Short mmCIF file of C-alpha atoms in Angstrom, two decimals:
data_model
loop_
_atom_site.label_atom_id
_atom_site.label_comp_id
_atom_site.label_asym_id
_atom_site.label_seq_id
_atom_site.Cartn_x
_atom_site.Cartn_y
_atom_site.Cartn_z
CA UNK Y 167 -0.42 0.05 0.03
CA UNK Y 168 2.52 2.46 1.03
CA UNK Y 169 4.92 1.12 -0.86
CA UNK Y 170 7.13 -0.22 1.66
CA UNK Y 171 8.16 -3.57 3.88
CA UNK Y 172 5.62 -3.33 6.05
CA UNK Y 173 8.60 -4.71 8.79
CA UNK Y 174 10.44 -1.73 7.92
CA UNK Y 175 7.76 0.33 8.93
CA UNK Y 176 7.59 -1.29 12.09
CA UNK Y 177 4.77 -4.07 12.27
CA UNK Y 178 4.94 -7.78 13.05
CA UNK Y 179 5.04 -9.70 10.47
CA UNK Y 180 4.50 -13.27 9.98
CA UNK Y 181 7.70 -14.96 8.52
CA UNK Y 182 6.13 -16.26 5.48
CA UNK Y 183 4.19 -12.71 4.31
CA UNK Y 184 7.96 -10.58 4.43
CA UNK Y 185 8.61 -8.99 1.76
CA UNK Y 186 11.86 -10.35 0.09
CA UNK Y 187 13.80 -7.78 -2.18
CA UNK Y 188 14.99 -9.60 -5.86
CA UNK Y 189 17.13 -7.21 -8.58
CA UNK Y 190 15.21 -6.19 -11.53
CA UNK Y 191 16.71 -6.30 -15.07
CA UNK Y 192 14.94 -4.37 -17.27
CA UNK Y 193 15.64 -0.53 -16.01
CA UNK Y 194 12.15 0.65 -17.19
CA UNK Y 195 11.00 -1.77 -14.36
CA UNK Y 196 12.93 -0.66 -12.16
CA UNK Y 197 12.58 3.07 -12.59
CA UNK Y 198 7.87 1.98 -11.90
CA UNK Y 199 9.66 0.51 -9.15
CA UNK Y 200 11.73 3.39 -7.81
CA UNK Y 201 8.51 6.18 -8.53
CA UNK Y 202 6.04 3.67 -6.16
CA UNK Y 203 8.08 2.87 -3.55
CA UNK Y 204 9.12 6.91 -3.60
CA UNK Y 205 5.00 7.96 -4.00
CA UNK Y 206 4.14 5.03 -1.10
CA UNK Y 207 6.99 6.40 0.91
CA UNK Y 208 5.82 9.56 0.82
CA UNK Y 209 2.09 8.24 1.68
CA UNK Y 210 3.44 6.60 5.32
CA UNK Y 211 5.37 9.98 6.26
CA UNK Y 212 2.19 11.16 6.36
CA UNK Y 213 0.96 8.88 9.14
CA UNK Y 214 4.37 8.38 10.78
CA UNK Y 215 7.09 10.35 11.44
CA UNK Y 216 10.45 10.48 10.00
CA UNK Y 217 11.46 8.19 13.07
CA UNK Y 218 9.36 6.17 14.47
CA UNK Y 219 8.37 6.33 18.78
CA UNK Y 220 6.26 4.75 20.64
CA UNK Y 221 2.17 3.74 19.16
CA UNK Y 222 -0.43 5.39 20.60
CA UNK Y 223 -3.62 3.86 20.54
CA UNK Y 224 -7.46 4.28 20.89
CA UNK Y 225 -6.25 2.34 25.01
CA UNK Y 226 -3.62 4.98 25.42
CA UNK Y 227 -6.45 7.50 24.48
CA UNK Y 228 -8.47 5.89 27.07
CA UNK Y 229 -5.74 6.38 29.90
CA UNK Y 230 -5.19 9.73 29.15
CA UNK Y 231 -9.04 10.77 29.20
CA UNK Y 232 -9.64 9.50 32.61
CA UNK Y 233 -6.85 11.19 33.50
CA UNK Y 234 -7.53 13.76 32.15
CA UNK Y 235 -11.87 13.48 33.52
CA UNK Y 236 -10.10 12.55 37.00
CA UNK Y 237 -8.95 17.11 37.22
CA UNK Y 238 -12.64 17.57 37.05
CA UNK Y 239 -13.08 15.76 40.85
CA UNK Y 240 -9.41 16.53 41.55
CA UNK Y 241 -10.49 20.38 41.80
CA UNK Y 242 -14.22 19.58 43.23
CA UNK Y 243 -13.00 18.09 45.86
CA UNK Y 244 -9.48 19.35 46.61
CA UNK Y 245 -8.74 22.58 45.55
CA UNK Y 246 -7.44 23.96 42.22
CA UNK Y 247 -3.15 23.33 43.62
CA UNK Y 248 -3.76 19.53 43.51
CA UNK Y 249 -5.67 19.79 40.18
CA UNK Y 250 -2.70 21.74 38.70
CA UNK Y 251 -0.11 19.69 39.76
CA UNK Y 252 -1.61 17.02 38.10
CA UNK Y 253 -2.84 18.41 34.95
CA UNK Y 254 1.05 19.66 34.40
CA UNK Y 255 2.10 15.80 34.59
CA UNK Y 256 -0.84 15.43 32.51
CA UNK Y 257 0.09 17.95 29.41
CA UNK Y 258 3.24 17.31 29.34
CA UNK Y 259 2.72 13.31 28.23
CA UNK Y 260 -0.45 15.02 25.75
CA UNK Y 261 2.36 17.61 23.99
CA UNK Y 262 5.16 14.70 24.70
CA UNK Y 263 2.74 12.33 22.71
CA UNK Y 264 2.04 14.87 20.31
CA UNK Y 265 5.70 15.88 18.73
CA UNK Y 266 7.21 12.17 18.48
CA UNK Y 267 4.46 9.60 18.66
CA UNK Y 268 3.55 7.64 15.77
CA UNK Y 269 -0.41 7.99 15.23
CA UNK Y 270 -3.03 7.66 13.20
CA UNK Y 271 -4.69 11.09 12.32
CA UNK Y 272 -7.81 10.30 14.33
CA UNK Y 273 -5.64 9.84 17.18
CA UNK Y 274 -3.73 12.93 16.76
CA UNK Y 275 -7.33 14.58 16.54
CA UNK Y 276 -8.62 13.58 20.29
CA UNK Y 277 -4.89 13.98 21.78
CA UNK Y 278 -5.60 18.11 20.35
CA UNK Y 279 -8.50 18.00 21.72
CA UNK Y 280 -7.30 16.49 24.91
CA UNK Y 281 -4.70 19.38 25.53
CA UNK Y 282 -7.71 22.44 23.76
CA UNK Y 283 -9.24 21.06 27.29
CA UNK Y 284 -5.98 20.93 29.46
CA UNK Y 285 -5.21 24.44 28.19
CA UNK Y 286 -9.25 25.47 29.78
CA UNK Y 287 -7.86 23.56 33.06
CA UNK Y 288 -5.54 26.08 33.47
CA UNK Y 289 -7.05 28.72 32.39
CA UNK Y 290 -9.67 28.16 35.84
CA UNK Y 291 -6.56 26.66 37.69
CA UNK Y 292 -5.71 31.13 36.91
CA UNK Y 293 -9.11 32.33 38.14
CA UNK Y 294 -9.01 30.22 41.05
CA UNK Y 295 -5.46 31.09 41.71
CA UNK Y 296 -6.35 34.93 41.13
CA UNK Y 297 -3.50 34.46 38.24
CA UNK Y 298 -6.07 36.48 35.73
CA UNK Y 299 -2.85 37.24 33.38
CA UNK Y 300 -2.07 33.55 32.89
CA UNK Y 301 -5.54 32.14 32.84
CA UNK Y 302 -6.75 35.00 30.16
CA UNK Y 303 -3.42 33.64 28.30
CA UNK Y 304 -4.22 30.00 28.90
CA UNK Y 305 -7.41 30.92 27.69
CA UNK Y 306 -6.24 32.01 24.19
CA UNK Y 307 -4.81 29.11 24.09
CA UNK Y 308 -8.04 27.27 24.77
CA UNK Y 309 -9.24 29.29 22.38
CA UNK Y 310 -6.72 28.86 19.32
CA UNK Y 311 -6.20 24.51 19.27
CA UNK Y 312 -10.38 24.16 20.49
CA UNK Y 313 -10.55 25.91 16.89
CA UNK Y 314 -7.74 23.81 15.23
CA UNK Y 315 -10.35 20.88 15.68
CA UNK Y 316 -13.64 22.80 15.12
CA UNK Y 317 -15.29 22.07 18.55
CA UNK Y 318 -17.61 24.69 19.20
CA UNK Y 319 -18.69 23.38 22.50
CA UNK Y 320 -15.47 22.81 24.05
CA UNK Y 321 -15.06 26.42 22.77
CA UNK Y 322 -18.11 27.48 25.10
CA UNK Y 323 -16.00 25.30 28.00
CA UNK Y 324 -13.27 27.82 27.36
CA UNK Y 325 -16.15 31.69 27.29
CA UNK Y 326 -17.51 30.64 30.10
CA UNK Y 327 -13.91 30.90 31.86
CA UNK Y 328 -12.85 33.16 30.25
CA UNK Y 329 -16.13 35.78 31.26
CA UNK Y 330 -14.67 35.29 35.01
CA UNK Y 331 -11.56 36.02 33.89
CA UNK Y 332 -12.97 39.19 32.11
CA UNK Y 333 -14.56 40.95 34.87
CA UNK Y 334 -12.28 39.98 37.65
CA UNK Y 335 -9.82 41.77 35.27
CA UNK Y 336 -12.56 44.87 34.80
CA UNK Y 337 -12.45 43.88 31.08
CA UNK Y 338 -16.60 44.13 31.03
CA UNK Y 339 -16.83 44.70 26.87
CA UNK Y 340 -14.77 41.39 26.76
CA UNK Y 341 -16.85 39.04 29.32
CA UNK Y 342 -19.67 40.24 26.98
CA UNK Y 343 -18.74 39.14 23.66
CA UNK Y 344 -17.34 36.55 25.09
CA UNK Y 345 -20.59 35.44 26.83
CA UNK Y 346 -22.49 36.22 23.22
CA UNK Y 347 -20.19 34.26 21.30
CA UNK Y 348 -20.92 31.21 23.76
CA UNK Y 349 -24.86 31.60 22.47
CA UNK Y 350 -23.85 32.09 19.17
CA UNK Y 351 -21.46 28.92 19.70
CA UNK Y 352 -24.15 26.47 21.10
CA UNK Y 353 -26.52 27.25 19.12
CA UNK Y 354 -24.46 26.52 15.84
CA UNK Y 355 -23.94 22.86 17.76
CA UNK Y 356 -27.05 22.18 18.85
CA UNK Y 357 -25.81 22.19 22.67
CA UNK Y 358 -28.85 21.42 24.74
CA UNK Y 359 -30.15 23.39 28.24
CA UNK Y 360 -27.69 22.32 30.97
CA UNK Y 361 -24.83 24.04 28.04
CA UNK Y 362 -27.82 26.68 27.56
CA UNK Y 363 -27.87 27.79 31.19
CA UNK Y 364 -24.06 28.22 31.71
CA UNK Y 365 -23.86 30.66 29.22
CA UNK Y 366 -27.19 32.58 30.61
CA UNK Y 367 -25.22 32.71 34.64
CA UNK Y 368 -23.03 33.75 32.77
CA UNK Y 369 -24.65 36.05 31.19
CA UNK Y 370 -26.14 36.87 34.90
CA UNK Y 371 -22.24 37.14 35.84
CA UNK Y 372 -21.62 40.48 33.84
CA UNK Y 373 -24.52 42.14 33.96
CA UNK Y 374 -24.31 41.61 37.82
CA UNK Y 375 -20.94 43.44 38.20
CA UNK Y 376 -21.67 45.43 35.61
CA UNK Y 377 -24.38 47.00 38.19
CA UNK Y 378 -27.39 46.43 35.02
CA UNK Y 379 -29.24 44.67 38.19
CA UNK Y 380 -32.21 44.49 35.05
CA UNK Y 381 -29.95 42.42 32.82
CA UNK Y 382 -29.42 40.32 35.47
CA UNK Y 383 -33.05 39.59 35.99
CA UNK Y 384 -33.90 38.53 32.54
CA UNK Y 385 -30.27 36.64 32.62
CA UNK Y 386 -31.72 34.98 35.89
CA UNK Y 387 -34.76 34.22 34.10
CA UNK Y 388 -33.50 32.79 31.40
CA UNK Y 389 -31.05 30.33 33.55
CA UNK Y 390 -34.64 29.23 35.08
CA UNK Y 391 -36.09 28.72 31.97
CA UNK Y 392 -33.61 26.87 30.85
CA UNK Y 393 -33.26 24.95 34.54
CA UNK Y 394 -36.46 23.47 34.00
CA UNK Y 395 -35.22 21.96 30.81
CA UNK Y 396 -32.19 20.55 31.33
CA UNK Y 397 -33.44 16.53 32.82
CA UNK Y 398 -34.18 16.31 29.16
CA UNK Y 399 -30.28 16.28 28.31
CA UNK Y 400 -28.54 12.84 27.16
CA UNK Y 401 -25.58 14.11 26.80
CA UNK Y 402 -23.70 16.80 29.10
CA UNK Y 403 -20.24 17.72 28.64
CA UNK Y 404 -18.03 17.11 31.68
CA UNK Y 405 -17.24 21.08 32.24
CA UNK Y 406 -20.95 21.98 32.38
CA UNK Y 407 -21.49 18.86 34.54
CA UNK Y 408 -21.57 21.18 37.82
CA UNK Y 409 -24.45 23.30 37.41
CA UNK Y 410 -27.68 23.11 39.02
CA UNK Y 411 -30.25 24.76 40.43
CA UNK Y 412 -27.93 25.43 43.57
CA UNK Y 413 -26.21 27.83 40.60
CA UNK Y 414 -29.34 29.85 39.87
CA UNK Y 415 -29.95 30.50 43.68
CA UNK Y 416 -26.26 31.51 43.97
CA UNK Y 417 -26.32 34.00 40.79
CA UNK Y 418 -29.45 35.44 42.69
CA UNK Y 419 -28.16 36.22 45.97
CA UNK Y 420 -25.42 37.94 44.30
CA UNK Y 421 -27.29 40.28 42.62
CA UNK Y 422 -28.39 40.99 45.66
CA UNK Y 423 -25.64 41.82 47.35
CA UNK Y 424 -24.70 44.18 44.67
CA UNK Y 425 -27.84 45.75 44.78
CA UNK Y 426 -26.42 46.43 48.96
CA UNK Y 427 -29.71 44.13 50.54
CA UNK Y 428 -27.85 41.34 51.81
CA UNK Y 429 -31.03 40.71 54.33
CA UNK Y 430 -32.94 39.20 50.64
CA UNK Y 431 -29.88 37.21 48.94
CA UNK Y 432 -29.73 35.43 52.62
CA UNK Y 433 -32.66 32.82 51.73
CA UNK Y 434 -31.00 32.15 48.16
CA UNK Y 435 -27.67 31.68 49.82
CA UNK Y 436 -28.94 29.10 51.91
CA UNK Y 437 -30.69 27.99 49.13
CA UNK Y 438 -27.81 27.08 47.17
CA UNK Y 439 -25.70 25.83 50.83
CA UNK Y 440 -28.48 22.91 50.81
CA UNK Y 441 -28.51 21.79 47.33
CA UNK Y 442 -24.90 22.42 46.43
CA UNK Y 443 -23.79 18.57 47.47
CA UNK Y 444 -21.29 17.01 49.03
CA UNK Y 445 -19.51 16.54 45.64
CA UNK Y 446 -18.42 19.52 44.74
CA UNK Y 447 -16.90 20.39 48.21
CA UNK Y 448 -14.57 23.28 47.64
CA UNK Y 449 -18.38 24.95 46.15
CA UNK Y 450 -19.90 23.97 48.93
CA UNK Y 451 -17.07 26.01 51.23
CA UNK Y 452 -17.17 28.16 49.13
CA UNK Y 453 -20.58 28.58 49.41
CA UNK Y 454 -20.71 28.67 53.11
CA UNK Y 455 -18.23 31.46 53.33
CA UNK Y 456 -20.61 33.81 50.97
CA UNK Y 457 -23.54 32.76 53.11
CA UNK Y 458 -20.95 34.06 56.27
CA UNK Y 459 -20.57 37.32 54.85
CA UNK Y 460 -23.58 38.39 53.59
CA UNK Y 461 -25.24 37.09 57.26
CA UNK Y 462 -22.64 39.45 58.58
CA UNK Y 463 -23.52 42.04 56.90
CA UNK Y 464 -26.95 41.17 57.81
CA UNK Y 465 -26.42 41.44 61.44
CA UNK Y 466 -26.56 37.41 61.72
CA UNK Y 467 -22.91 37.55 63.81
CA UNK Y 468 -23.71 34.32 65.30
CA UNK Y 469 -24.70 32.85 62.26
CA UNK Y 470 -22.32 34.05 60.55
CA UNK Y 471 -19.53 32.75 62.47
CA UNK Y 472 -21.18 29.21 62.91
CA UNK Y 473 -20.92 29.12 58.79
CA UNK Y 474 -17.21 29.81 59.34
CA UNK Y 475 -16.80 27.26 62.17
CA UNK Y 476 -18.25 24.25 59.17
CA UNK Y 477 -15.68 25.73 57.02
CA UNK Y 478 -12.46 25.16 59.07
CA UNK Y 479 -13.52 21.95 60.39
CA UNK Y 480 -12.31 20.43 57.00
CA UNK Y 481 -10.30 23.26 55.99
CA UNK Y 482 -7.15 20.40 55.46
CA UNK Y 483 -8.46 18.85 53.11
CA UNK Y 484 -9.27 21.75 49.92
CA UNK Y 485 -6.54 24.33 48.77
CA UNK Y 486 -8.27 26.81 46.70
CA UNK Y 487 -6.93 30.54 46.83
CA UNK Y 488 -9.59 31.97 46.20
CA UNK Y 489 -11.44 30.38 49.15
CA UNK Y 490 -8.42 31.41 51.01
CA UNK Y 491 -9.28 34.89 49.89
CA UNK Y 492 -12.57 35.00 51.80
CA UNK Y 493 -12.22 33.76 53.96
CA UNK Y 494 -9.54 36.29 54.59
CA UNK Y 495 -12.44 38.57 53.79
CA UNK Y 496 -14.92 37.32 56.39
CA UNK Y 497 -11.73 37.92 58.93
CA UNK Y 498 -11.25 41.78 58.11
CA UNK Y 499 -15.25 42.18 57.92
CA UNK Y 500 -15.60 40.43 61.61
CA UNK Y 501 -12.31 41.63 62.72
CA UNK Y 502 -14.08 44.92 63.57
CA UNK Y 503 -17.46 43.67 64.82
CA UNK Y 504 -17.94 44.56 69.07
CA UNK Y 505 -18.87 40.54 69.65
CA UNK Y 506 -17.17 37.71 71.51
CA UNK Y 507 -18.28 35.01 69.26
CA UNK Y 508 -16.67 36.94 66.38
CA UNK Y 509 -13.75 37.86 68.41
CA UNK Y 510 -13.38 33.57 68.27
CA UNK Y 511 -14.10 33.31 64.86
CA UNK Y 512 -11.63 35.48 63.67
CA UNK Y 513 -9.12 33.94 66.38
CA UNK Y 514 -9.64 30.45 64.91
CA UNK Y 515 -9.57 31.73 61.73
CA UNK Y 516 -6.49 33.34 62.44
CA UNK Y 517 -5.49 29.75 64.30
CA UNK Y 518 -6.46 27.40 61.49
CA UNK Y 519 -5.40 29.62 57.90
#
């Protein structure tokens, strides 16, 4: 097929099928055979590196995919710091395979897709760690890689992280553009209600931080509508698996906090904390600290400190700079409250964190 013996291409060939070179007396025949061999060698080079390294097949892809999907679990339960360490090892393995291994075009495409996903993970770790410029750079890499493999849903997953980074960087126009493009790509890909729910929540996030409370309400209304249809989704991408009714409650509370109405935010935050479940330990802790801060602003000092105390009980198992920052924010706010409970809580934070 390629004009080259299979044995020379590295395949295991039975002895009776091994090609044996034989002299060819006719000069014209020699030229014809040489042409066939050269053309076959060029075709083979399109599939195999000049110096073939280890072969990557479907079994290797399955192993890499398992490790890659495991990053979500690590991040949700232990935080972005250990997840980032794991991601570095996986990225090095995938990059090494793409650079020096032998693989088919289909396997190569899947490897590039995984690399795009890893860049997306790194973008989130940048956001969680407060390294906004680093996170935005990872987003650009992820978007370029997702475009190269023509994967619109993967592009949506990157854009929803870019929204968070752009809001944190004060680039509201970039965040709004990311939301608009995410909606367009999701429609093109025929995405289900869960993906649209994630985008609607990011839309509400942009409007809330811009002070556009009417826009935030419209986005949250769309989010509620998508949430009501999410159960009918047959296939939900891993990156959208975190979303649920508790995210809608949390976003609604965020809107009221932005409007300086902490008492109206409290019932939504309580519902979010109750509904998030035990599989998302980092987000659960983050929600409880957010609830504690709002309770403190509403004058419920004892309950606020009790929420933070519950987070500190499991503090050693989560490594998330963003969560740490929220705890320090609560520590500063509680430090100016003249209450024995608040003073005790501040002292415990100082000892634990």
